[in-house]
Amino acid sequence: MPGTPETDKPYADRPFRVGVQLQPQHADYASIRAAVAGAEEAGVDIVFNWDHFFPLNGPADGAHFECWTMLGAWAEQTSRVEIGALVTCNSYRNPDLLADMARTVDHLSGGRLILGIGAGWFERDYDEYGYSFGTPGKRIAALGEALPRIKARWARLNPAPTRDIPVLIGGGGGERKTLRLVAEHATTWHGFGSPETLAHKNAVLDDWCAEVGRDPGEIERSTGAHGSPDALGPELFALGVRMVTVGIDGRSGYDLGAVRDWIAFRDEVNARG
């Protein structure tokens, strides 16, 4: 396996982690449950689903299941992995309700929930479930209004969350707005794009951290694993990426082969200290 160059990024001083996104499409629930068990046994750090109402690829009206009821089941099924959505759509639930849902799953899991959240983008979800799609700018603005409400509701709930629930914000297309929200609110930023794109957006995020008075080292950098660790691992590591997530769905039978390759990469780079 290729070496991993050292990096002086302030956000790189943390262990490398591996997630799997079990996309809840084109499968029966028994297959999803078995995939969750297999992922935890394989040694992943986080098991994610996603927050949509219809498949994003493959047959458009194929089998599909809802996000948050599933996370409640995963909280009871698992014992070690963190769980969450990659990501929850802010538009689909009142922010105070979402805060209470997250607090409840946090307790069900014994403090293993990550609140992954984003502004939303899949128009069919909005149209068929009666939400206003609006514009990207309005959806990002709504996310900016929701995040303080979520944290304020957590402070008022009885019982309180078991921990400061980590907040993962996904996105960065509207980087001047989204990445400012990351700097203000997130513990993890999940970005999309090529290594070159991620490097640029990391720099923009660092600038926003300086603007709002946040230590950039407090924000974990995350992305999807769209390739093998032999090909991508060293470059992503050098960029300061410290979490990658492999996405799989029912059409593959929830094949964990690529996940295991990234787990081996994780264990090697973390063993180097």
PDB file of C-alpha atoms in Angstrom:
ATOM      1  CA  MET A   1       0.000   0.000   0.000  1.00  0.00           C
ATOM      2  CA  PRO A   2       1.450   3.428  -0.885  1.00  0.00           C
ATOM      3  CA  GLY A   3       2.807   5.563   1.917  1.00  0.00           C
ATOM      4  CA  THR A   4       0.852   8.433   3.399  1.00  0.00           C
ATOM      5  CA  PRO A   5       2.725  11.766   3.339  1.00  0.00           C
ATOM      6  CA  GLU A   6       2.764  13.771   6.512  1.00  0.00           C
ATOM      7  CA  THR A   7       0.570  16.861   6.633  1.00  0.00           C
ATOM      8  CA  ASP A   8       0.780  20.007   8.698  1.00  0.00           C
ATOM      9  CA  LYS A   9      -2.945  20.749   8.439  1.00  0.00           C
ATOM     10  CA  PRO A  10      -4.258  21.866  11.857  1.00  0.00           C
ATOM     11  CA  TYR A  11      -7.242  19.536  11.474  1.00  0.00           C
ATOM     12  CA  ALA A  12      -5.116  16.463  10.697  1.00  0.00           C
ATOM     13  CA  ASP A  13      -4.090  15.667  14.274  1.00  0.00           C
ATOM     14  CA  ARG A  14      -6.795  13.057  14.807  1.00  0.00           C
ATOM     15  CA  PRO A  15      -7.281   9.364  14.006  1.00  0.00           C
ATOM     16  CA  PHE A  16      -8.508   8.220  10.614  1.00  0.00           C
ATOM     17  CA  ARG A  17     -12.037   6.777  10.623  1.00  0.00           C
ATOM     18  CA  VAL A  18     -14.118   4.731   8.197  1.00  0.00           C
ATOM     19  CA  GLY A  19     -17.863   4.943   7.726  1.00  0.00           C
ATOM     20  CA  VAL A  20     -20.275   2.997   5.575  1.00  0.00           C
ATOM     21  CA  GLN A  21     -23.460   4.477   4.148  1.00  0.00           C
ATOM     22  CA  LEU A  22     -26.022   1.689   3.893  1.00  0.00           C
ATOM     23  CA  GLN A  23     -28.275   3.332   1.352  1.00  0.00           C
ATOM     24  CA  PRO A  24     -31.808   2.134   2.207  1.00  0.00           C
ATOM     25  CA  GLN A  25     -32.817   1.457  -1.391  1.00  0.00           C
ATOM     26  CA  HIS A  26     -33.468  -1.649  -3.497  1.00  0.00           C
ATOM     27  CA  ALA A  27     -33.501  -4.016  -0.528  1.00  0.00           C
ATOM     28  CA  ASP A  28     -35.839  -5.546   2.030  1.00  0.00           C
ATOM     29  CA  TYR A  29     -35.286  -4.574   5.632  1.00  0.00           C
ATOM     30  CA  ALA A  30     -33.918  -7.979   6.614  1.00  0.00           C
ATOM     31  CA  SER A  31     -31.027  -7.345   4.210  1.00  0.00           C
ATOM     32  CA  ILE A  32     -30.410  -3.905   5.690  1.00  0.00           C
ATOM     33  CA  ARG A  33     -30.427  -5.296   9.229  1.00  0.00           C
ATOM     34  CA  ALA A  34     -27.915  -7.970   8.242  1.00  0.00           C
ATOM     35  CA  ALA A  35     -25.713  -5.326   6.589  1.00  0.00           C
ATOM     36  CA  VAL A  36     -25.683  -3.256   9.783  1.00  0.00           C
ATOM     37  CA  ALA A  37     -24.565  -6.302  11.757  1.00  0.00           C
ATOM     38  CA  GLY A  38     -21.923  -7.129   9.165  1.00  0.00           C
ATOM     39  CA  ALA A  39     -20.566  -3.580   9.125  1.00  0.00           C
ATOM     40  CA  GLU A  40     -20.236  -3.442  12.903  1.00  0.00           C
ATOM     41  CA  GLU A  41     -18.549  -6.839  12.962  1.00  0.00           C
ATOM     42  CA  ALA A  42     -16.149  -5.762  10.187  1.00  0.00           C
ATOM     43  CA  GLY A  43     -14.951  -2.887  12.360  1.00  0.00           C
ATOM     44  CA  VAL A  44     -16.349   0.298  10.804  1.00  0.00           C
ATOM     45  CA  ASP A  45     -16.481   3.386  12.977  1.00  0.00           C
ATOM     46  CA  ILE A  46     -19.813   4.816  11.775  1.00  0.00           C
ATOM     47  CA  VAL A  47     -22.864   3.362  10.021  1.00  0.00           C
ATOM     48  CA  PHE A  48     -24.875   5.940   8.085  1.00  0.00           C
ATOM     49  CA  ASN A  49     -28.074   5.821   6.087  1.00  0.00           C
ATOM     50  CA  TRP A  50     -29.533   8.779   4.154  1.00  0.00           C
ATOM     51  CA  ASP A  51     -32.617  10.965   4.400  1.00  0.00           C
ATOM     52  CA  HIS A  52     -34.628  10.493   1.210  1.00  0.00           C
ATOM     53  CA  PHE A  53     -38.028   9.067   0.369  1.00  0.00           C
ATOM     54  CA  PHE A  54     -37.196   7.524  -2.998  1.00  0.00           C
ATOM     55  CA  PRO A  55     -34.138   5.846  -4.548  1.00  0.00           C
ATOM     56  CA  LEU A  56     -31.487   8.189  -5.859  1.00  0.00           C
ATOM     57  CA  ASN A  57     -30.297   5.747  -8.513  1.00  0.00           C
ATOM     58  CA  GLY A  58     -31.472   2.532 -10.073  1.00  0.00           C
ATOM     59  CA  PRO A  59     -35.230   2.048 -10.546  1.00  0.00           C
ATOM     60  CA  ALA A  60     -36.832   5.343  -9.502  1.00  0.00           C
ATOM     61  CA  ASP A  61     -39.739   3.636  -7.737  1.00  0.00           C
ATOM     62  CA  GLY A  62     -37.731   0.798  -6.221  1.00  0.00           C
ATOM     63  CA  ALA A  63     -37.914  -0.327  -2.615  1.00  0.00           C
ATOM     64  CA  HIS A  64     -36.943   2.347  -0.092  1.00  0.00           C
ATOM     65  CA  PHE A  65     -37.205   3.023   3.664  1.00  0.00           C
ATOM     66  CA  GLU A  66     -37.352   6.144   5.865  1.00  0.00           C
ATOM     67  CA  CYS A  67     -34.296   7.474   7.682  1.00  0.00           C
ATOM     68  CA  TRP A  68     -35.061   8.303  11.308  1.00  0.00           C
ATOM     69  CA  THR A  69     -37.300   5.377  12.226  1.00  0.00           C
ATOM     70  CA  MET A  70     -34.485   3.205  10.893  1.00  0.00           C
ATOM     71  CA  LEU A  71     -31.903   4.988  13.062  1.00  0.00           C
ATOM     72  CA  GLY A  72     -33.988   4.172  16.127  1.00  0.00           C
ATOM     73  CA  ALA A  73     -33.848   0.493  15.188  1.00  0.00           C
ATOM     74  CA  TRP A  74     -30.090   0.689  14.569  1.00  0.00           C
ATOM     75  CA  ALA A  75     -29.593   2.287  17.974  1.00  0.00           C
ATOM     76  CA  GLU A  76     -31.049  -0.824  19.598  1.00  0.00           C
ATOM     77  CA  GLN A  77     -29.388  -3.290  17.217  1.00  0.00           C
ATOM     78  CA  THR A  78     -25.806  -2.027  17.523  1.00  0.00           C
ATOM     79  CA  SER A  79     -23.517  -1.653  20.510  1.00  0.00           C
ATOM     80  CA  ARG A  80     -20.270  -0.019  19.356  1.00  0.00           C
ATOM     81  CA  VAL A  81     -20.555   1.955  16.112  1.00  0.00           C
ATOM     82  CA  GLU A  82     -21.726   5.520  15.878  1.00  0.00           C
ATOM     83  CA  ILE A  83     -24.835   5.961  13.751  1.00  0.00           C
ATOM     84  CA  GLY A  84     -26.406   8.784  11.792  1.00  0.00           C
ATOM     85  CA  ALA A  85     -27.751  10.065   8.498  1.00  0.00           C
ATOM     86  CA  LEU A  86     -25.469  11.223   5.722  1.00  0.00           C
ATOM     87  CA  VAL A  87     -27.312  13.513   5.771  1.00  0.00           C
ATOM     88  CA  THR A  88     -30.654  14.571   7.227  1.00  0.00           C
ATOM     89  CA  CYS A  89     -32.500  17.107   5.075  1.00  0.00           C
ATOM     90  CA  ASN A  90     -33.220  20.177   7.157  1.00  0.00           C
ATOM     91  CA  SER A  91     -36.367  20.941   5.124  1.00  0.00           C
ATOM     92  CA  TYR A  92     -38.273  17.807   6.091  1.00  0.00           C
ATOM     93  CA  ARG A  93     -38.785  18.391   9.836  1.00  0.00           C
ATOM     94  CA  ASN A  94     -39.347  21.235  12.240  1.00  0.00           C
ATOM     95  CA  PRO A  95     -35.903  21.942  13.797  1.00  0.00           C
ATOM     96  CA  ASP A  96     -37.180  21.564  17.370  1.00  0.00           C
ATOM     97  CA  LEU A  97     -38.782  18.232  16.479  1.00  0.00           C
ATOM     98  CA  LEU A  98     -35.557  17.093  14.808  1.00  0.00           C
ATOM     99  CA  ALA A  99     -33.605  18.066  17.918  1.00  0.00           C
ATOM    100  CA  ASP A 100     -35.928  15.941  20.059  1.00  0.00           C
ATOM    101  CA  MET A 101     -35.696  13.001  17.640  1.00  0.00           C
ATOM    102  CA  ALA A 102     -31.912  13.220  17.694  1.00  0.00           C
ATOM    103  CA  ARG A 103     -31.846  13.442  21.498  1.00  0.00           C
ATOM    104  CA  THR A 104     -34.048  10.340  21.708  1.00  0.00           C
ATOM    105  CA  VAL A 105     -31.863   8.298  19.339  1.00  0.00           C
ATOM    106  CA  ASP A 106     -28.835   9.545  21.268  1.00  0.00           C
ATOM    107  CA  HIS A 107     -30.307   7.953  24.409  1.00  0.00           C
ATOM    108  CA  LEU A 108     -31.445   4.787  22.614  1.00  0.00           C
ATOM    109  CA  SER A 109     -27.891   4.279  21.368  1.00  0.00           C
ATOM    110  CA  GLY A 110     -26.146   5.133  24.620  1.00  0.00           C
ATOM    111  CA  GLY A 111     -24.558   8.272  23.157  1.00  0.00           C
ATOM    112  CA  ARG A 112     -23.579   7.110  19.670  1.00  0.00           C
ATOM    113  CA  LEU A 113     -25.630   9.407  17.421  1.00  0.00           C
ATOM    114  CA  ILE A 114     -24.055  11.845  14.958  1.00  0.00           C
ATOM    115  CA  LEU A 115     -26.472  14.475  13.659  1.00  0.00           C
ATOM    116  CA  GLY A 116     -25.597  14.689   9.982  1.00  0.00           C
ATOM    117  CA  ILE A 117     -27.538  17.514   8.360  1.00  0.00           C
ATOM    118  CA  GLY A 118     -27.668  19.455   5.104  1.00  0.00           C
ATOM    119  CA  ALA A 119     -29.794  21.959   3.235  1.00  0.00           C
ATOM    120  CA  GLY A 120     -31.463  19.432   0.899  1.00  0.00           C
ATOM    121  CA  TRP A 121     -31.423  19.053  -2.870  1.00  0.00           C
ATOM    122  CA  PHE A 122     -33.531  16.113  -4.177  1.00  0.00           C
ATOM    123  CA  GLU A 123     -36.536  17.799  -5.773  1.00  0.00           C
ATOM    124  CA  ARG A 124     -38.707  14.694  -6.034  1.00  0.00           C
ATOM    125  CA  ASP A 125     -38.739  14.324  -2.248  1.00  0.00           C
ATOM    126  CA  TYR A 126     -40.010  17.884  -1.909  1.00  0.00           C
ATOM    127  CA  ASP A 127     -42.630  17.601  -4.619  1.00  0.00           C
ATOM    128  CA  GLU A 128     -44.147  14.289  -3.566  1.00  0.00           C
ATOM    129  CA  TYR A 129     -44.153  14.998   0.175  1.00  0.00           C
ATOM    130  CA  GLY A 130     -45.438  18.550  -0.138  1.00  0.00           C
ATOM    131  CA  TYR A 131     -42.395  20.578   0.923  1.00  0.00           C
ATOM    132  CA  SER A 132     -41.488  23.863  -0.732  1.00  0.00           C
ATOM    133  CA  PHE A 133     -38.347  23.345  -2.827  1.00  0.00           C
ATOM    134  CA  GLY A 134     -37.444  27.019  -3.190  1.00  0.00           C
ATOM    135  CA  THR A 135     -33.907  27.934  -4.209  1.00  0.00           C
ATOM    136  CA  PRO A 136     -30.501  26.696  -3.017  1.00  0.00           C
ATOM    137  CA  GLY A 137     -29.934  30.033  -1.293  1.00  0.00           C
ATOM    138  CA  LYS A 138     -33.205  29.835   0.601  1.00  0.00           C
ATOM    139  CA  ARG A 139     -32.543  26.227   1.650  1.00  0.00           C
ATOM    140  CA  ILE A 140     -29.078  27.134   2.949  1.00  0.00           C
ATOM    141  CA  ALA A 141     -30.531  30.140   4.786  1.00  0.00           C
ATOM    142  CA  ALA A 142     -33.148  27.874   6.385  1.00  0.00           C
ATOM    143  CA  LEU A 143     -30.359  25.535   7.547  1.00  0.00           C
ATOM    144  CA  GLY A 144     -28.596  28.517   9.094  1.00  0.00           C
ATOM    145  CA  GLU A 145     -31.761  29.377  11.017  1.00  0.00           C
ATOM    146  CA  ALA A 146     -32.335  25.782  12.104  1.00  0.00           C
ATOM    147  CA  LEU A 147     -28.931  24.972  13.591  1.00  0.00           C
ATOM    148  CA  PRO A 148     -29.157  27.410  16.544  1.00  0.00           C
ATOM    149  CA  ARG A 149     -32.735  26.259  17.194  1.00  0.00           C
ATOM    150  CA  ILE A 150     -31.605  22.633  17.347  1.00  0.00           C
ATOM    151  CA  LYS A 151     -28.866  23.428  19.854  1.00  0.00           C
ATOM    152  CA  ALA A 152     -31.199  25.614  21.913  1.00  0.00           C
ATOM    153  CA  ARG A 153     -33.785  22.823  22.074  1.00  0.00           C
ATOM    154  CA  TRP A 154     -31.143  20.334  23.205  1.00  0.00           C
ATOM    155  CA  ALA A 155     -30.345  22.666  26.098  1.00  0.00           C
ATOM    156  CA  ARG A 156     -34.015  22.654  27.166  1.00  0.00           C
ATOM    157  CA  LEU A 157     -34.881  18.964  26.841  1.00  0.00           C
ATOM    158  CA  ASN A 158     -35.373  16.725  29.869  1.00  0.00           C
ATOM    159  CA  PRO A 159     -33.441  14.489  29.970  1.00  0.00           C
ATOM    160  CA  ALA A 160     -30.687  16.290  28.148  1.00  0.00           C
ATOM    161  CA  PRO A 161     -28.673  14.507  25.467  1.00  0.00           C
ATOM    162  CA  THR A 162     -26.104  12.094  26.863  1.00  0.00           C
ATOM    163  CA  ARG A 163     -23.275  14.142  25.304  1.00  0.00           C
ATOM    164  CA  ASP A 164     -22.683  17.149  23.102  1.00  0.00           C
ATOM    165  CA  ILE A 165     -24.147  15.505  20.015  1.00  0.00           C
ATOM    166  CA  PRO A 166     -21.643  15.812  17.148  1.00  0.00           C
ATOM    167  CA  VAL A 167     -22.951  17.792  14.184  1.00  0.00           C
ATOM    168  CA  LEU A 168     -21.834  16.776  10.707  1.00  0.00           C
ATOM    169  CA  ILE A 169     -22.717  19.233   7.958  1.00  0.00           C
ATOM    170  CA  GLY A 170     -22.677  17.881   4.431  1.00  0.00           C
ATOM    171  CA  GLY A 171     -22.172  20.078   1.397  1.00  0.00           C
ATOM    172  CA  GLY A 172     -20.262  23.122   0.336  1.00  0.00           C
ATOM    173  CA  GLY A 173     -21.556  23.930  -3.121  1.00  0.00           C
ATOM    174  CA  GLY A 174     -22.536  27.406  -1.946  1.00  0.00           C
ATOM    175  CA  GLU A 175     -19.218  27.619  -0.177  1.00  0.00           C
ATOM    176  CA  ARG A 176     -19.467  31.220   1.002  1.00  0.00           C
ATOM    177  CA  LYS A 177     -22.652  30.344   2.916  1.00  0.00           C
ATOM    178  CA  THR A 178     -22.477  26.632   3.683  1.00  0.00           C
ATOM    179  CA  LEU A 179     -18.869  26.615   4.832  1.00  0.00           C
ATOM    180  CA  ARG A 180     -19.531  29.549   7.143  1.00  0.00           C
ATOM    181  CA  LEU A 181     -22.241  27.418   8.797  1.00  0.00           C
ATOM    182  CA  VAL A 182     -19.703  24.613   9.112  1.00  0.00           C
ATOM    183  CA  ALA A 183     -17.243  26.969  10.798  1.00  0.00           C
ATOM    184  CA  GLU A 184     -19.914  28.164  13.206  1.00  0.00           C
ATOM    185  CA  HIS A 185     -21.666  24.898  14.082  1.00  0.00           C
ATOM    186  CA  ALA A 186     -20.058  21.656  12.859  1.00  0.00           C
ATOM    187  CA  THR A 187     -17.774  19.094  14.428  1.00  0.00           C
ATOM    188  CA  THR A 188     -17.355  17.375  11.035  1.00  0.00           C
ATOM    189  CA  TRP A 189     -17.517  18.727   7.484  1.00  0.00           C
ATOM    190  CA  HIS A 190     -18.378  16.191   4.787  1.00  0.00           C
ATOM    191  CA  GLY A 191     -17.268  17.544   1.442  1.00  0.00           C
ATOM    192  CA  PHE A 192     -17.729  16.371  -2.121  1.00  0.00           C
ATOM    193  CA  GLY A 193     -15.509  16.495  -5.174  1.00  0.00           C
ATOM    194  CA  SER A 194     -12.012  15.729  -6.390  1.00  0.00           C
ATOM    195  CA  PRO A 195      -8.973  16.053  -4.126  1.00  0.00           C
ATOM    196  CA  GLU A 196      -8.286  19.407  -5.783  1.00  0.00           C
ATOM    197  CA  THR A 197     -11.810  20.599  -4.995  1.00  0.00           C
ATOM    198  CA  LEU A 198     -11.540  19.378  -1.415  1.00  0.00           C
ATOM    199  CA  ALA A 199      -8.199  21.165  -0.978  1.00  0.00           C
ATOM    200  CA  HIS A 200      -9.734  24.431  -2.179  1.00  0.00           C
ATOM    201  CA  LYS A 201     -12.787  24.094   0.051  1.00  0.00           C
ATOM    202  CA  ASN A 202     -10.642  23.144   3.053  1.00  0.00           C
ATOM    203  CA  ALA A 203      -8.801  26.435   2.581  1.00  0.00           C
ATOM    204  CA  VAL A 204     -12.081  28.347   2.350  1.00  0.00           C
ATOM    205  CA  LEU A 205     -13.290  26.639   5.528  1.00  0.00           C
ATOM    206  CA  ASP A 206     -10.053  27.547   7.303  1.00  0.00           C
ATOM    207  CA  ASP A 207     -10.594  31.169   6.302  1.00  0.00           C
ATOM    208  CA  TRP A 208     -14.136  31.080   7.698  1.00  0.00           C
ATOM    209  CA  CYS A 209     -12.820  29.600  10.943  1.00  0.00           C
ATOM    210  CA  ALA A 210     -10.455  32.543  11.249  1.00  0.00           C
ATOM    211  CA  GLU A 211     -13.338  34.917  10.474  1.00  0.00           C
ATOM    212  CA  VAL A 212     -15.622  33.517  13.199  1.00  0.00           C
ATOM    213  CA  GLY A 213     -12.881  32.781  15.744  1.00  0.00           C
ATOM    214  CA  ARG A 214     -12.995  28.986  15.516  1.00  0.00           C
ATOM    215  CA  ASP A 215      -9.984  26.676  15.720  1.00  0.00           C
ATOM    216  CA  PRO A 216      -9.994  24.772  12.383  1.00  0.00           C
ATOM    217  CA  GLY A 217      -8.511  21.791  14.198  1.00  0.00           C
ATOM    218  CA  GLU A 218     -11.869  21.289  15.907  1.00  0.00           C
ATOM    219  CA  ILE A 219     -13.528  20.331  12.605  1.00  0.00           C
ATOM    220  CA  GLU A 220     -12.968  16.839  11.240  1.00  0.00           C
ATOM    221  CA  ARG A 221     -12.687  16.688   7.424  1.00  0.00           C
ATOM    222  CA  SER A 222     -14.670  13.925   5.718  1.00  0.00           C
ATOM    223  CA  THR A 223     -15.522  12.765   2.203  1.00  0.00           C
ATOM    224  CA  GLY A 224     -16.819   9.811   0.229  1.00  0.00           C
ATOM    225  CA  ALA A 225     -14.527   6.920  -0.696  1.00  0.00           C
ATOM    226  CA  HIS A 226     -15.044   6.810  -4.467  1.00  0.00           C
ATOM    227  CA  GLY A 227     -12.211   4.424  -5.205  1.00  0.00           C
ATOM    228  CA  SER A 228      -9.702   2.134  -3.535  1.00  0.00           C
ATOM    229  CA  PRO A 229      -7.458   3.194  -0.661  1.00  0.00           C
ATOM    230  CA  ASP A 230      -4.414   2.259  -2.747  1.00  0.00           C
ATOM    231  CA  ALA A 231      -5.427   4.884  -5.300  1.00  0.00           C
ATOM    232  CA  LEU A 232      -6.978   7.569  -3.090  1.00  0.00           C
ATOM    233  CA  GLY A 233      -5.944   6.964   0.493  1.00  0.00           C
ATOM    234  CA  PRO A 234      -2.535   8.681   0.594  1.00  0.00           C
ATOM    235  CA  GLU A 235      -3.777  11.760  -1.273  1.00  0.00           C
ATOM    236  CA  LEU A 236      -6.856  12.186   0.910  1.00  0.00           C
ATOM    237  CA  PHE A 237      -4.785  11.639   4.046  1.00  0.00           C
ATOM    238  CA  ALA A 238      -2.316  14.295   2.928  1.00  0.00           C
ATOM    239  CA  LEU A 239      -5.207  16.732   2.478  1.00  0.00           C
ATOM    240  CA  GLY A 240      -6.161  16.220   6.116  1.00  0.00           C
ATOM    241  CA  VAL A 241      -9.209  14.041   5.414  1.00  0.00           C
ATOM    242  CA  ARG A 242      -9.743  11.916   8.497  1.00  0.00           C
ATOM    243  CA  MET A 243     -13.003  10.178   7.682  1.00  0.00           C
ATOM    244  CA  VAL A 244     -14.087   8.433   4.506  1.00  0.00           C
ATOM    245  CA  THR A 245     -17.440   6.785   3.882  1.00  0.00           C
ATOM    246  CA  VAL A 246     -18.166   3.988   1.424  1.00  0.00           C
ATOM    247  CA  GLY A 247     -21.692   3.968  -0.010  1.00  0.00           C
ATOM    248  CA  ILE A 248     -23.407   0.668  -0.870  1.00  0.00           C
ATOM    249  CA  ASP A 249     -26.990  -0.388  -1.499  1.00  0.00           C
ATOM    250  CA  GLY A 250     -29.203  -3.426  -1.955  1.00  0.00           C
ATOM    251  CA  ARG A 251     -28.292  -3.952  -5.589  1.00  0.00           C
ATOM    252  CA  SER A 252     -24.795  -5.017  -4.500  1.00  0.00           C
ATOM    253  CA  GLY A 253     -26.179  -7.174  -1.716  1.00  0.00           C
ATOM    254  CA  TYR A 254     -24.504  -4.678   0.619  1.00  0.00           C
ATOM    255  CA  ASP A 255     -21.074  -5.982  -0.370  1.00  0.00           C
ATOM    256  CA  LEU A 256     -18.589  -4.856   2.295  1.00  0.00           C
ATOM    257  CA  GLY A 257     -15.442  -5.666   0.300  1.00  0.00           C
ATOM    258  CA  ALA A 258     -14.451  -2.046  -0.354  1.00  0.00           C
ATOM    259  CA  VAL A 259     -15.266  -1.166   3.249  1.00  0.00           C
ATOM    260  CA  ARG A 260     -12.846  -3.803   4.509  1.00  0.00           C
ATOM    261  CA  ASP A 261     -10.102  -2.416   2.252  1.00  0.00           C
ATOM    262  CA  TRP A 262     -10.552   1.036   3.798  1.00  0.00           C
ATOM    263  CA  ILE A 263     -10.583  -0.464   7.303  1.00  0.00           C
ATOM    264  CA  ALA A 264      -7.186  -2.032   6.555  1.00  0.00           C
ATOM    265  CA  PHE A 265      -5.913   1.374   5.366  1.00  0.00           C
ATOM    266  CA  ARG A 266      -7.288   3.000   8.526  1.00  0.00           C
ATOM    267  CA  ASP A 267      -5.578   0.499  10.771  1.00  0.00           C
ATOM    268  CA  GLU A 268      -2.247   0.936   8.973  1.00  0.00           C
ATOM    269  CA  VAL A 269      -2.155   4.738   9.081  1.00  0.00           C
ATOM    270  CA  ASN A 270      -3.422   4.900  12.664  1.00  0.00           C
ATOM    271  CA  ALA A 271      -0.794   2.389  13.784  1.00  0.00           C
ATOM    272  CA  ARG A 272       1.876   4.821  12.578  1.00  0.00           C
ATOM    273  CA  GLY A 273       0.671   7.294  15.160  1.00  0.00           C
TER     274      GLY A 273
END
